[in-house]
Each structure stands twice: as structure tokens, then as C-alpha cells.
Coordinates of C-alpha atoms in Angstrom, one line a residue:
M45 CA 48.3 158.0 58.6
A46 CA 52.1 159.5 59.1
V47 CA 52.3 162.3 61.7
R48 CA 53.7 165.3 60.0
V49 CA 56.6 167.3 61.3
G50 CA 56.4 170.8 59.4
V51 CA 59.9 172.9 59.4
V52 CA 59.8 176.7 58.6
G53 CA 63.4 177.2 56.7
G54 CA 64.9 175.4 54.3
G55 CA 68.3 174.9 55.0
Q56 CA 70.8 172.1 55.3
L57 CA 69.5 171.4 59.4
A58 CA 65.7 170.6 57.5
R59 CA 67.5 168.9 55.2
M60 CA 69.5 166.6 58.3
M61 CA 65.6 166.3 59.8
I62 CA 64.6 164.3 56.7
A63 CA 66.5 160.6 57.4
P64 CA 65.7 161.0 61.1
A65 CA 62.1 161.7 59.6
A66 CA 61.7 158.6 58.4
E67 CA 63.6 156.3 60.0
L68 CA 60.7 157.4 62.9
G69 CA 57.4 156.5 59.9
L70 CA 57.0 159.9 60.0
E71 CA 55.9 162.8 57.0
I72 CA 58.2 165.7 57.1
R73 CA 56.9 169.1 54.7
V74 CA 59.7 172.3 54.8
L75 CA 58.0 175.8 53.6
A76 CA 61.6 176.9 51.8
E77 CA 63.0 180.2 51.6
S78 CA 63.0 179.5 47.8
E79 CA 63.2 176.7 44.8
G80 CA 66.8 174.3 45.3
M81 CA 67.6 174.6 48.7
S82 CA 69.4 172.0 51.1
A83 CA 66.1 171.0 52.1
A84 CA 64.7 171.3 48.2
L85 CA 64.1 167.0 48.8
A86 CA 61.0 167.8 52.0
A87 CA 59.4 171.5 50.5
T88 CA 56.2 170.7 49.9
A89 CA 56.4 174.3 50.2
V90 CA 57.9 177.8 48.6
G91 CA 57.6 181.4 50.3
D92 CA 57.8 184.2 53.0
Y93 CA 58.2 182.3 56.4
R94 CA 57.6 186.9 57.5
D95 CA 53.9 186.1 55.5
L96 CA 51.3 184.7 58.2
E97 CA 48.8 183.7 55.1
T98 CA 52.2 182.2 54.3
V99 CA 53.0 180.4 57.5
R100 CA 49.3 179.9 58.3
A101 CA 48.7 177.5 55.2
F102 CA 51.9 175.8 55.4
A103 CA 50.9 174.3 58.7
G104 CA 46.9 173.7 58.1
D105 CA 48.8 170.9 56.8
V106 CA 50.6 169.6 59.6
D107 CA 50.2 168.2 63.4
V108 CA 53.8 170.3 65.4
L109 CA 55.9 173.1 63.8
T110 CA 59.2 173.5 64.4
F111 CA 62.1 175.4 62.5
D112 CA 65.4 175.5 60.9
H113 CA 66.2 179.2 61.9
E114 CA 65.1 181.6 64.8
H115 CA 64.1 184.2 62.4
V116 CA 60.4 184.0 62.3
P117 CA 58.3 187.4 62.8
Q118 CA 56.5 187.2 66.5
D119 CA 53.7 187.9 65.0
V120 CA 53.7 185.4 63.0
L121 CA 53.9 182.7 65.9
R122 CA 51.3 184.6 68.0
A123 CA 48.9 183.9 65.5
L124 CA 50.2 180.5 65.0
V125 CA 49.4 179.6 68.4
A126 CA 46.5 181.3 68.8
D127 CA 44.7 179.0 65.8
G128 CA 45.5 176.5 67.9
V129 CA 49.5 175.0 66.3
P130 CA 50.9 173.2 68.4
V131 CA 54.4 175.1 67.9
H132 CA 57.7 173.9 68.6
P133 CA 59.7 175.7 70.1
G134 CA 57.1 178.4 70.8
P135 CA 57.2 182.6 71.0
D136 CA 57.8 182.9 74.4
A137 CA 60.8 180.9 74.1
L138 CA 61.6 182.1 70.9
R139 CA 61.8 185.7 71.2
F140 CA 65.3 185.0 73.6
A141 CA 66.7 183.3 70.5
Q142 CA 66.3 186.3 68.7
D143 CA 66.7 189.2 70.6
K144 CA 70.2 189.7 72.3
L145 CA 69.4 191.8 74.4
E146 CA 65.6 190.7 75.7
M147 CA 68.1 186.8 76.5
R148 CA 70.6 188.7 78.5
E149 CA 68.5 189.5 80.9
R150 CA 66.4 186.9 80.9
L151 CA 69.7 185.3 81.7
T152 CA 70.2 187.5 84.7
E153 CA 66.8 187.6 85.8
L154 CA 68.2 183.0 86.2
G155 CA 71.4 183.8 87.5
M156 CA 72.9 182.2 85.0
P157 CA 76.4 182.9 85.2
Q158 CA 77.2 185.8 81.7
P159 CA 79.6 188.4 80.7
D160 CA 79.1 191.9 82.1
W161 CA 76.3 193.5 79.1
A162 CA 74.4 197.1 79.5
R163 CA 71.9 198.2 76.7
V164 CA 73.5 201.6 75.2
E165 CA 71.4 203.9 73.0
N166 CA 74.2 205.9 72.4
V167 CA 77.8 206.6 71.1
D168 CA 78.0 208.0 75.4
Q169 CA 76.4 205.7 76.9
L170 CA 78.6 202.8 74.5
Q171 CA 81.4 204.8 75.1
E172 CA 81.1 205.4 79.5
F173 CA 81.1 201.5 79.5
L174 CA 84.4 201.1 77.9
D175 CA 85.9 203.8 79.7
D176 CA 84.2 201.0 82.7
H177 CA 85.9 197.5 80.8
G178 CA 89.3 197.7 79.5
H179 CA 88.8 200.0 76.7
R180 CA 87.7 197.5 74.9
A181 CA 84.6 195.6 74.0
V182 CA 81.9 193.8 71.8
V183 CA 79.2 195.4 70.3
K184 CA 76.6 193.4 68.9
T185 CA 73.5 194.1 66.5
P186 CA 70.2 191.8 69.5
R187 CA 69.0 190.9 65.9
G188 CA 69.6 189.3 62.7
G189 CA 73.4 188.4 63.4
Y190 CA 75.0 184.6 63.3
D191 CA 78.3 183.5 62.0
G192 CA 79.7 186.3 63.7
K193 CA 77.9 188.8 61.5
G194 CA 76.4 191.8 63.3
V195 CA 79.1 191.4 66.1
R196 CA 81.6 194.2 66.4
V197 CA 85.1 194.4 68.5
V198 CA 85.5 197.8 69.5
S199 CA 87.9 200.5 71.3
A200 CA 85.9 203.9 70.2
A201 CA 82.2 204.5 70.8
T202 CA 82.6 205.7 67.4
E203 CA 83.3 202.7 65.1
A204 CA 80.1 201.4 65.4
Q205 CA 77.9 205.6 65.1
D206 CA 76.7 203.8 62.1
W207 CA 74.6 201.1 63.9
F208 CA 73.9 203.9 65.9
T209 CA 72.9 206.6 63.0
A210 CA 70.9 203.0 61.2
L211 CA 68.5 203.0 65.5
A212 CA 68.4 206.1 65.3
E213 CA 66.5 206.1 60.9
D214 CA 64.5 203.1 61.6
A215 CA 61.9 205.8 63.9
R216 CA 61.0 203.3 66.2
G217 CA 63.8 203.2 69.0
G218 CA 66.3 201.2 69.6
A219 CA 69.9 199.9 71.2
L220 CA 72.5 198.1 71.5
L221 CA 74.3 195.3 72.8
V222 CA 77.9 195.5 74.2
E223 CA 79.4 193.4 75.9
E224 CA 83.1 193.4 78.3
L225 CA 86.0 191.0 75.9
V226 CA 85.8 187.9 77.7
D227 CA 89.4 186.4 78.1
F228 CA 88.1 182.8 77.8
R229 CA 90.6 179.8 76.9
R230 CA 88.3 178.1 74.5
E231 CA 84.9 178.2 73.6
L232 CA 82.3 175.1 74.8
A233 CA 79.0 174.1 73.8
Q234 CA 76.9 172.4 75.9
Q235 CA 73.2 170.6 73.9
V236 CA 70.5 169.6 75.6
A237 CA 66.6 168.1 74.7
R238 CA 63.3 169.1 76.0
R239 CA 60.5 167.9 75.1
P240 CA 56.8 169.5 75.9
S241 CA 56.1 167.4 79.5
G242 CA 59.6 168.8 81.3
D243 CA 61.7 165.6 80.4
I244 CA 65.0 166.8 79.2
V245 CA 68.1 164.9 77.9
A246 CA 72.3 166.4 78.4
Y247 CA 74.8 165.3 75.7
P248 CA 78.3 165.6 76.6
V249 CA 79.2 169.7 76.3
V250 CA 82.2 169.5 73.1
E251 CA 85.5 172.3 72.9
T252 CA 84.2 174.7 68.8
V253 CA 86.8 175.8 67.4
Q254 CA 85.7 179.9 65.6
R255 CA 87.9 181.2 62.6
D256 CA 86.3 185.1 61.8
G257 CA 83.4 184.1 63.6
V258 CA 82.4 180.7 61.9
C259 CA 82.6 177.4 63.5
A260 CA 85.3 175.6 62.2
E261 CA 85.1 172.6 64.0
V262 CA 84.4 169.8 67.0
V263 CA 85.6 168.1 69.2
A264 CA 83.5 165.8 71.4
P265 CA 83.4 165.3 74.5
A266 CA 85.9 168.7 74.8
P267 CA 89.3 167.6 76.2
G268 CA 89.3 168.3 79.8
A269 CA 86.2 168.6 80.0
Q270 CA 85.1 165.8 82.9
G271 CA 84.3 166.8 86.4
R272 CA 83.6 170.1 87.8
V273 CA 83.2 172.0 83.8
A274 CA 81.2 168.6 82.5
A275 CA 78.5 169.2 85.1
E276 CA 78.0 173.6 85.4
A277 CA 77.5 173.3 81.6
E278 CA 74.8 171.0 81.9
R279 CA 74.4 172.7 84.8
I280 CA 73.4 175.7 82.8
G281 CA 71.8 174.2 79.8
V282 CA 68.9 172.3 81.6
A283 CA 68.2 175.7 84.4
I284 CA 68.4 177.6 81.0
A285 CA 65.8 175.1 78.7
D286 CA 63.7 174.9 81.7
G287 CA 63.3 179.1 82.6
L288 CA 62.9 179.8 79.0
G289 CA 60.4 176.9 78.4
V290 CA 62.1 175.8 75.7
T291 CA 60.5 173.4 73.8
G292 CA 62.9 170.8 71.8
M293 CA 67.2 171.0 70.7
L294 CA 68.6 174.0 73.0
A295 CA 72.4 175.4 72.0
V296 CA 74.4 177.0 74.9
E297 CA 78.1 178.4 73.0
L298 CA 79.4 179.7 76.3
F299 CA 82.9 180.5 77.2
E300 CA 85.9 179.1 80.1
T301 CA 88.0 181.9 80.7
T302 CA 90.6 181.5 82.1
D303 CA 89.9 181.6 85.4
E304 CA 87.9 178.5 85.3
R305 CA 84.7 180.2 85.0
L306 CA 81.5 179.5 82.9
L307 CA 80.2 182.5 80.3
V308 CA 76.9 181.9 78.1
N309 CA 77.7 183.4 75.3
E310 CA 75.1 182.5 72.8
L311 CA 71.7 180.5 72.6
A312 CA 70.3 179.2 69.7
M313 CA 67.2 177.2 69.8
R314 CA 66.9 174.1 66.5
P315 CA 69.6 172.0 66.1
H316 CA 73.2 173.6 66.1
N317 CA 77.0 173.0 64.3
S318 CA 77.9 171.9 67.4
G319 CA 75.5 169.2 67.6
H320 CA 76.5 167.8 64.7
W321 CA 78.9 165.6 65.7
S322 CA 76.3 163.9 67.3
Q323 CA 75.8 162.0 63.4
D324 CA 78.0 159.2 64.1
G325 CA 79.5 160.1 67.1
A326 CA 76.3 159.8 69.6
V327 CA 73.4 157.0 69.9
T328 CA 70.8 159.4 68.8
S329 CA 71.6 162.1 66.6
Q330 CA 70.0 165.8 67.4
F331 CA 68.2 166.0 64.4
E332 CA 66.1 162.7 65.6
Q333 CA 66.2 164.4 69.0
H334 CA 65.1 167.5 67.4
L335 CA 61.7 165.8 66.3
R336 CA 61.3 163.4 69.2
A337 CA 61.1 166.0 71.2
V338 CA 58.7 168.5 69.2
L339 CA 56.6 165.6 69.7
D340 CA 57.1 165.1 73.0
L341 CA 58.0 161.2 72.7
P342 CA 60.5 159.5 74.5
L343 CA 63.9 161.5 74.1
G344 CA 67.0 159.3 73.4
D345 CA 69.6 157.8 74.5
V346 CA 72.5 160.5 74.4
G347 CA 75.8 158.3 75.2
V348 CA 78.4 158.0 72.9
R349 CA 79.6 156.3 70.6
A350 CA 83.3 156.5 70.9
P351 CA 85.0 158.1 73.0
W352 CA 86.4 160.5 70.7
S353 CA 83.9 162.4 67.5
V354 CA 85.6 165.1 65.9
M355 CA 83.6 167.3 63.6
I356 CA 84.8 169.1 60.6
N357 CA 83.2 172.0 58.4
I358 CA 83.8 172.8 55.1
L359 CA 83.8 176.1 54.5
G360 CA 84.0 176.8 50.8
G361 CA 84.6 174.3 49.3
P362 CA 86.0 173.3 45.9
A363 CA 86.8 176.9 44.0
E364 CA 86.1 173.9 40.6
G365 CA 83.5 171.5 40.5
T366 CA 81.3 170.5 42.6
L367 CA 81.7 168.7 46.2
E368 CA 80.2 165.3 44.1
D369 CA 83.8 165.4 42.8
R370 CA 85.9 164.6 45.8
F371 CA 84.2 162.0 47.0
G372 CA 85.8 159.5 46.0
A373 CA 89.3 159.9 47.0
A374 CA 88.0 161.6 50.2
M375 CA 86.0 158.2 50.8
S376 CA 89.0 155.9 49.5
A377 CA 91.9 157.5 51.7
H378 CA 90.2 157.9 54.5
P379 CA 86.9 155.6 55.0
A380 CA 86.2 155.6 58.5
A381 CA 84.7 159.9 57.8
K382 CA 81.7 160.2 57.0
V383 CA 80.8 162.7 54.7
H384 CA 77.9 165.4 54.6
T385 CA 76.4 167.8 52.2
Y386 CA 74.2 170.4 52.2
G387 CA 73.4 170.4 49.0
K388 CA 74.9 174.4 48.4
A389 CA 76.8 175.5 45.1
P390 CA 80.2 176.2 46.3
R391 CA 81.0 180.0 47.2
P392 CA 84.3 180.7 50.1
G393 CA 83.2 181.4 53.9
R394 CA 80.5 179.4 53.2
K395 CA 79.2 175.8 55.3
V396 CA 79.1 173.5 52.3
G397 CA 79.4 171.2 54.8
H398 CA 80.6 168.7 57.7
V399 CA 82.9 165.2 57.9
N400 CA 83.0 163.5 61.4
V401 CA 85.1 161.0 62.4
A402 CA 84.5 158.8 65.5
G403 CA 87.7 156.2 67.3
D404 CA 89.2 156.1 70.2
D405 CA 92.4 158.1 69.9
L406 CA 91.9 161.7 69.8
D407 CA 95.0 162.6 68.1
D408 CA 94.2 160.5 65.1
V409 CA 90.7 161.8 65.3
V410 CA 91.5 164.8 64.3
Y411 CA 93.7 163.9 62.3
E412 CA 91.1 161.5 59.7
A413 CA 89.3 164.2 60.3
R414 CA 90.9 167.2 59.4
A415 CA 92.5 165.2 56.2
A416 CA 89.2 163.6 54.7
A417 CA 87.8 167.4 54.5
A418 CA 90.9 169.1 53.1
H419 CA 89.8 166.7 49.9
F420 CA 86.7 168.7 49.6
L421 CA 89.2 172.7 49.4
D422 CA 91.7 174.1 47.2

């Protein structure tokens, strides 16, 4: 019988695990939140990932459990571990991807470089931080934010009053995370994969370009990052994976500051948008690597297939028609481009696919990737 890998969450990350799972002779099963999601091809169950009995029933029919997202509640995760289900990454690691305040506290303990930050429970505490940090800062909700959601740049504490009010009305207490507004020259991302046995591999550090809080482009490897920057990014990624006990893929989003420091911005414990280039630009894609890691199989080669790889997200899609309507023209004009779509209906701002191009000349690769992606937009 084939090894059965269960994935909680039916989004595009689960969808992109299906092909490498088949190539490895694995049976992949997906617990989707609703019918017709991106990973519908492998959806063997539909239900609420927050409900213990739903997830327990799904987990009872797989050999290892992993995730398309980090939102499964801690009580559900810990109940599964108590049941003897192999959960990767486990709850002790995932909690640091689920709660940004816990992440900041633990990374401080590990000595990782970070922006100045504080836990703030009211407007007065936030205003004090603003007064000490140039009267501008980034405020984040500790849980649930992604793609720019749950993040605000503020210059007055009253600009977060509604969030404090919501915390007070929740009746369970709580706090917001405030961070210094970092003067950075660009954003980078370091991906590593770690097996339960402790083996780790690190991909080349990449440059990411964000637009409206959403990743728009990735260049691998990050231009000009050879030497000290690449070594420091790898050191940070490996130290965090070991320090948090991550199993599977880990993405560490970084700021490269104008004074040439690297600071940790965010963490993701799963395949990540910053690693989509690896599908066509690396010997082992992040999706195959994640499967290898959670099954404690030998990790794959992370070397590059070409000097440069560029990933462009398709955000929104065409105003009329489907993505599939645009394939012919894109493929004809840009035969070197690899188009990956997510089975989602076009909608403004929505990630509906991405384009990868790899090659020898960075300018040519960037042009081809952007031009191919443009075929899917209006």
C-alpha cells in the first residue's frame, strides 16, 4: 500500500503537492474547507479544520499529517498528537507561525536579528512606542494576518483604536504587536527544509517584491547576495528551523536594511510563495522537498537548474473569460515560460497562478516572465 499523506487545507499549496506526490509513489489526501477548491483533485474530505472530530476522522486514514496553512487550532493539533498521529510540523513549532507575539518572543530568546518590537495592550503603550521610534511604526494583529491583512503603518496610536476595542470586546484579553518601521533596501526570503531526524538543507536566498502587501515577483538567487548576505540568510534560516523544531518547509522573510543588516520579518512553516520558482528552477521543488521532509526521507538537491529564475504572480486574472482562454497566446509568445494556475476564478487582487522562467541572462528572464504573466491580465 502506498504511503498516505494527509494535507489539511485545500488551497494552491496543497494542489501543487499533488504532482510530486504522484511521482514519489505517494497517495495524497486533502481535507478541503469547501467543494471546488484548488486541490479538489485530491480532496477526499470536506470539512472544518477547526473541528477536532472532523480533523480526527480525516487523520485516522493517513500515515502523516501536514498543512496547506497554519490556522489549525492548537487544541486540535495537540489532540491529534495525543492520538499518536504524526503531525509535521507539530504544534510546538506551529504556534510560532500562528502567533506573531510568540514568534517575536522566541526569536529574541534565540538571539535572532529582528526589528525593535513591543507587546502593547492599549493606546498609551502604543503611543509610547511611537514616541520612542520616530512617531511611525507598524502595528500587527498577532494572529490571522496574511498578504498585508492585519498590518497597518501608523503615526498616531488612535489609528489602531478599533483593534484595541475589538480586543477588549473579546473578553479574553490580548495585545497587539508593534514594530519599528524598518528602513530597508529590499526584502529577501530564505527557505530551508528540515526532517524530523534533524537533517537540514537551505535553498538560495531570494529577493521578493511586494505590491499592496502581496508578493508580486521573486528573483532567485537574490542579485548581489552572494557571499556574506547569502551566508547570513542561511545561518538565520537554519538556526530558526533548529531552534523552533520545524519539520517540513520553513520560509523566513527578511528585511535587508540600508545599513546592510538582515532582520527577520515573518515566518511560514509550509511551502511558500517565495519558493514557487523552485518548481522549474531548482533540482528539487519546495513541494517535493516538503513531502520528503515530513516523511523523514532523504532531502533532495537544492541546487539551481539555471543561473537565474524569476517567478511572477498572476494577481486577479482577466476581467472577462478564464485563465485557460489565455494559455495559447502566452505559450506561443513565450515558449520558455512555465505557467501554473490554481483552479480559481479570477477576482481583483486574488492569487490565481504564477509564471516561472529560468535562464542565463537576468534581464531576459525578467522580461519573459513578466510578459508571459501579462497575457493573463487585462
